[in-house]
Every structure is written in structure tokens, then in C-alpha cells.
mmCIF file of C-alpha atoms in Angstrom:
data_model
loop_
_atom_site.group_PDB
_atom_site.id
_atom_site.type_symbol
_atom_site.label_atom_id
_atom_site.label_comp_id
_atom_site.label_asym_id
_atom_site.label_seq_id
_atom_site.Cartn_x
_atom_site.Cartn_y
_atom_site.Cartn_z
ATOM 1 C CA MET A 1 29.052 27.790 55.504
ATOM 2 C CA LYS A 2 31.810 25.191 55.516
ATOM 3 C CA LYS A 3 31.966 22.947 58.566
ATOM 4 C CA ASN A 4 35.200 22.511 60.474
ATOM 5 C CA VAL A 5 36.799 19.100 60.900
ATOM 6 C CA SER A 6 35.398 18.602 64.418
ATOM 7 C CA GLU A 7 31.848 19.175 63.188
ATOM 8 C CA CYS A 8 32.390 16.765 60.283
ATOM 9 C CA ILE A 9 33.767 14.108 62.627
ATOM 10 C CA ALA A 10 30.750 14.484 64.918
ATOM 11 C CA ILE A 11 28.414 13.960 61.946
ATOM 12 C CA TYR A 12 30.506 10.994 60.786
ATOM 13 C CA GLN A 13 30.399 9.406 64.252
ATOM 14 C CA GLU A 14 26.654 9.985 64.518
ATOM 15 C CA ARG A 15 26.026 8.253 61.211
ATOM 16 C CA LEU A 16 28.269 5.344 62.160
ATOM 17 C CA GLN A 17 26.220 4.716 65.293
ATOM 18 C CA THR A 18 23.353 3.154 63.337
ATOM 19 C CA GLY A 19 25.671 0.584 61.743
ATOM 20 C CA GLU A 20 24.103 1.105 58.315
ATOM 21 C CA MET A 21 27.163 2.788 56.816
ATOM 22 C CA GLN A 22 29.406 -0.093 57.849
ATOM 23 C CA ILE A 23 26.979 -2.656 56.402
ATOM 24 C CA ALA A 24 26.666 -0.771 53.114
ATOM 25 C CA TYR A 25 30.396 -0.096 52.780
ATOM 26 C CA LYS A 26 31.322 -3.709 53.529
ATOM 27 C CA ALA A 27 28.750 -4.947 50.991
ATOM 28 C CA LEU A 28 30.078 -2.583 48.320
ATOM 29 C CA VAL A 29 33.713 -3.576 48.879
ATOM 30 C CA ARG A 30 32.751 -7.250 48.913
ATOM 31 C CA PHE A 31 30.937 -6.805 45.601
ATOM 32 C CA VAL A 32 33.967 -5.121 44.005
ATOM 33 C CA MET A 33 36.118 -7.993 45.291
ATOM 34 C CA SER A 34 33.789 -10.501 43.622
ATOM 35 C CA LEU A 35 33.924 -8.415 40.442
ATOM 36 C CA ARG A 36 37.713 -8.586 40.610
ATOM 37 C CA ARG A 37 37.529 -12.390 40.806
ATOM 38 C CA GLN A 38 35.263 -12.391 37.755
ATOM 39 C CA PHE A 39 37.717 -10.239 35.777
ATOM 40 C CA SER A 40 40.646 -12.413 36.851
ATOM 41 C CA ARG A 41 39.076 -15.281 34.895
ATOM 42 C CA ILE A 42 39.287 -13.378 31.596
ATOM 43 C CA ASP A 43 42.168 -14.758 29.545
ATOM 44 C CA GLY A 44 45.152 -12.496 29.166
ATOM 45 C CA TYR A 45 44.406 -10.023 31.949
ATOM 46 C CA LYS A 46 46.480 -9.657 35.079
ATOM 47 C CA VAL A 47 44.251 -8.258 37.802
ATOM 48 C CA ARG A 48 45.599 -6.301 40.762
ATOM 49 C CA ASN A 49 44.226 -6.142 44.297
ATOM 50 C CA VAL A 50 41.167 -4.155 45.295
ATOM 51 C CA SER A 51 41.818 -0.767 46.822
ATOM 52 C CA PRO A 52 38.920 0.013 49.168
ATOM 53 C CA GLY A 53 39.598 3.747 48.949
ATOM 54 C CA TYR A 54 38.442 6.431 51.355
ATOM 55 C CA LEU A 55 34.691 6.363 50.790
ATOM 56 C CA ASP A 56 35.407 7.989 47.431
ATOM 57 C CA TYR A 57 36.504 5.259 45.017
ATOM 58 C CA THR A 58 36.837 1.522 45.430
ATOM 59 C CA TYR A 59 38.618 -0.060 42.509
ATOM 60 C CA PHE A 60 40.911 -2.636 41.017
ATOM 61 C CA ALA A 61 43.245 -2.314 38.062
ATOM 62 C CA PHE A 62 43.897 -4.822 35.326
ATOM 63 C CA SER A 63 46.016 -5.005 32.196
ATOM 64 C CA ASP A 64 47.301 -7.327 29.523
ATOM 65 C CA ASP A 65 50.656 -7.497 27.757
ATOM 66 C CA PHE A 66 49.527 -4.937 25.155
ATOM 67 C CA LEU A 67 48.648 -2.368 27.833
ATOM 68 C CA ARG A 68 51.691 -3.094 30.001
ATOM 69 C CA SER A 69 53.992 -2.516 27.012
ATOM 70 C CA ARG A 70 52.462 0.964 26.761
ATOM 71 C CA GLU A 71 52.539 1.618 30.536
ATOM 72 C CA LEU A 72 48.734 1.596 30.712
ATOM 73 C CA ARG A 73 46.088 -0.226 32.704
ATOM 74 C CA TYR A 74 42.335 -0.164 33.091
ATOM 75 C CA GLY A 75 40.481 0.238 36.340
ATOM 76 C CA ILE A 76 36.991 -0.802 37.319
ATOM 77 C CA ILE A 77 35.934 1.961 39.652
ATOM 78 C CA LEU A 78 33.033 2.169 42.081
ATOM 79 C CA ASN A 79 32.437 5.902 42.378
ATOM 80 C CA HIS A 80 30.829 6.201 45.836
ATOM 81 C CA ARG A 81 29.710 9.823 45.496
ATOM 82 C CA ASN A 82 27.814 9.158 42.260
ATOM 83 C CA MET A 83 27.100 5.482 43.099
ATOM 84 C CA ARG A 84 28.025 4.174 39.714
ATOM 85 C CA PHE A 85 30.629 1.956 38.086
ATOM 86 C CA GLU A 86 33.185 3.465 35.761
ATOM 87 C CA LEU A 87 35.997 2.279 33.531
ATOM 88 C CA TRP A 88 39.183 4.310 33.691
ATOM 89 C CA LEU A 89 42.226 4.091 31.461
ATOM 90 C CA MET A 90 45.235 5.005 33.581
ATOM 91 C CA GLY A 91 48.883 5.654 32.811
ATOM 92 C CA GLN A 92 51.757 4.337 34.875
ATOM 93 C CA ASN A 93 53.069 7.854 35.441
ATOM 94 C CA GLU A 94 52.264 11.480 34.671
ATOM 95 C CA ALA A 95 54.193 11.544 31.382
ATOM 96 C CA THR A 96 52.328 8.495 30.085
ATOM 97 C CA GLN A 97 49.006 9.955 31.158
ATOM 98 C CA LYS A 98 49.707 13.238 29.361
ATOM 99 C CA ALA A 99 50.813 11.472 26.175
ATOM 100 C CA TYR A 100 47.676 9.306 26.046
ATOM 101 C CA TRP A 101 45.445 12.196 27.088
ATOM 102 C CA ASN A 102 46.666 14.099 24.020
ATOM 103 C CA LEU A 103 45.980 11.031 21.904
ATOM 104 C CA LEU A 104 42.503 10.330 23.324
ATOM 105 C CA LYS A 105 41.165 13.726 24.375
ATOM 106 C CA ASP A 106 39.088 14.150 21.225
ATOM 107 C CA THR A 107 37.505 10.682 21.272
ATOM 108 C CA GLU A 108 33.913 9.895 22.221
ATOM 109 C CA TRP A 109 34.993 8.850 25.733
ATOM 110 C CA ASN A 110 36.294 12.327 26.503
ATOM 111 C CA GLU A 111 33.487 14.229 24.829
ATOM 112 C CA GLY A 112 32.806 17.368 26.821
ATOM 113 C CA VAL A 113 35.907 16.896 28.990
ATOM 114 C CA GLU A 114 38.152 19.948 28.759
ATOM 115 C CA ASP A 115 40.894 19.013 31.206
ATOM 116 C CA MET A 116 42.694 15.739 31.740
ATOM 117 C CA PRO A 117 41.188 13.832 34.668
ATOM 118 C CA HIS A 118 43.338 13.797 37.786
ATOM 119 C CA TYR A 119 43.889 10.025 38.012
ATOM 120 C CA SER A 120 43.351 8.815 34.472
ATOM 121 C CA VAL A 121 43.479 9.390 30.749
ATOM 122 C CA LEU A 122 39.790 8.770 30.286
ATOM 123 C CA GLU A 123 36.831 7.881 32.460
ATOM 124 C CA THR A 124 33.585 6.443 31.194
ATOM 125 C CA VAL A 125 30.464 5.215 32.946
ATOM 126 C CA LEU A 126 29.800 1.486 32.785
ATOM 127 C CA VAL A 127 26.654 1.328 34.906
ATOM 128 C CA ASP A 128 24.853 4.368 36.229
ATOM 129 C CA ASP A 129 22.505 3.820 39.192
ATOM 130 C CA PRO A 130 23.340 0.109 39.678
ATOM 131 C CA ASP A 131 20.709 -2.316 40.957
ATOM 132 C CA PHE A 132 22.318 -4.249 43.813
ATOM 133 C CA SER A 133 19.324 -6.557 44.217
ATOM 134 C CA ASP A 134 20.665 -8.946 41.527
ATOM 135 C CA LEU A 135 24.445 -9.062 41.953
ATOM 136 C CA PRO A 136 25.176 -11.723 39.286
ATOM 137 C CA ALA A 137 23.280 -9.699 36.678
ATOM 138 C CA LEU A 138 25.043 -6.504 37.779
ATOM 139 C CA SER A 139 28.454 -8.218 37.546
ATOM 140 C CA ASP A 140 27.711 -9.475 34.055
ATOM 141 C CA ARG A 141 26.474 -6.064 32.961
ATOM 142 C CA ILE A 142 29.652 -4.372 34.234
ATOM 143 C CA GLU A 143 31.889 -6.966 32.573
ATOM 144 C CA GLN A 144 30.071 -6.802 29.229
ATOM 145 C CA SER A 145 30.083 -2.994 29.208
ATOM 146 C CA ALA A 146 33.765 -2.860 30.112
ATOM 147 C CA LEU A 147 34.820 -5.363 27.457
ATOM 148 C CA ARG A 148 32.751 -3.604 24.791
ATOM 149 C CA ILE A 149 34.304 -0.233 25.623
ATOM 150 C CA ILE A 150 37.815 -1.712 25.852
ATOM 151 C CA ASP A 151 37.357 -3.144 22.353
ATOM 152 C CA GLY A 152 36.413 0.340 21.141
ATOM 153 C CA ILE A 153 39.371 2.057 22.812
ATOM 154 C CA ARG A 154 42.026 -0.467 21.754
ATOM 155 C CA PRO A 155 42.435 0.786 18.137
ATOM 156 C CA TYR A 156 43.238 4.291 19.444
ATOM 157 C CA ILE A 157 46.094 3.068 21.646
ATOM 158 C CA VAL A 158 49.283 2.971 19.586
#
């Protein structure tokens, strides 16, 4: 049975009382902010601000001249529900997203995906089940995975 909003708010308030959710959320957002700083040091990329999201996705977008000329950008996404890091390729508007979805829907990154994602052209996992006990290693792993995947996607973007 689906709970009504009042019941959900009561559960939310109860869980906030321990303070653990606030500590975890702040640590996650802080980590994504540090990841953004790391990506801002990569030559050629312009990195946008971190969007903390609504306990669903925390992310930042970045692009280079090549992507901007095609109205595209990448996003490093912390998917809170699945607790993993993802790389998304996003279009500037719906028309751009549809055009690149048609171009990329049959690639390895969209294998098994029947419908275009809501917010992106493609979504791929960078790090599943991240280990937050070694943040520098996690940051490096995310960056290396993202850059490797970006190199693979680039030839498909015309």
C-alpha cells in the first residue's frame, strides 16, 4: 500500500532525528564537489557547478569546445538510490537529445536500453558500489573510468 505524503514526512523526520542522514548527505555532496575540482584541472574542459539534487542525483556537468559545438555535455552523476557513480551524455535541449539518442542508441553504452533516458542520451556506470574509505583512490578511479569511456564515445559523436 502506498503511503500518503504525511506518513512519508513523518518517516523522513524520524530518520533525520539521528543526524546520520545529514552527515552522510553532506559527506557525499562534499565528495562530489572535490571530484568537480579534480575534473576542473583537466585541460580543455569547462566544469559547471555541482547540483546537490533532491536525494536522487548529485552531479556536475562538463564540456569542451567539441561538445559545446554539438550542444552536448557530460555529467558525473552520483546516483543516490543505487549508490554508484555514472557518466551521462546530455543534450542541451530535447531535439539535441533525440538526435544523439538515434545516433547512439545501438552502441555498447545503450545495450539493453529500449527507450531514451529521461535526462540524457546515454548513461553508463563508472563505479558501482563505491568504497568511500579511500576518497583519493575513488576519485582517481572515477576520473580514469570517465576519461576512458569519453575516449570511446567521442568517435561516435559527429
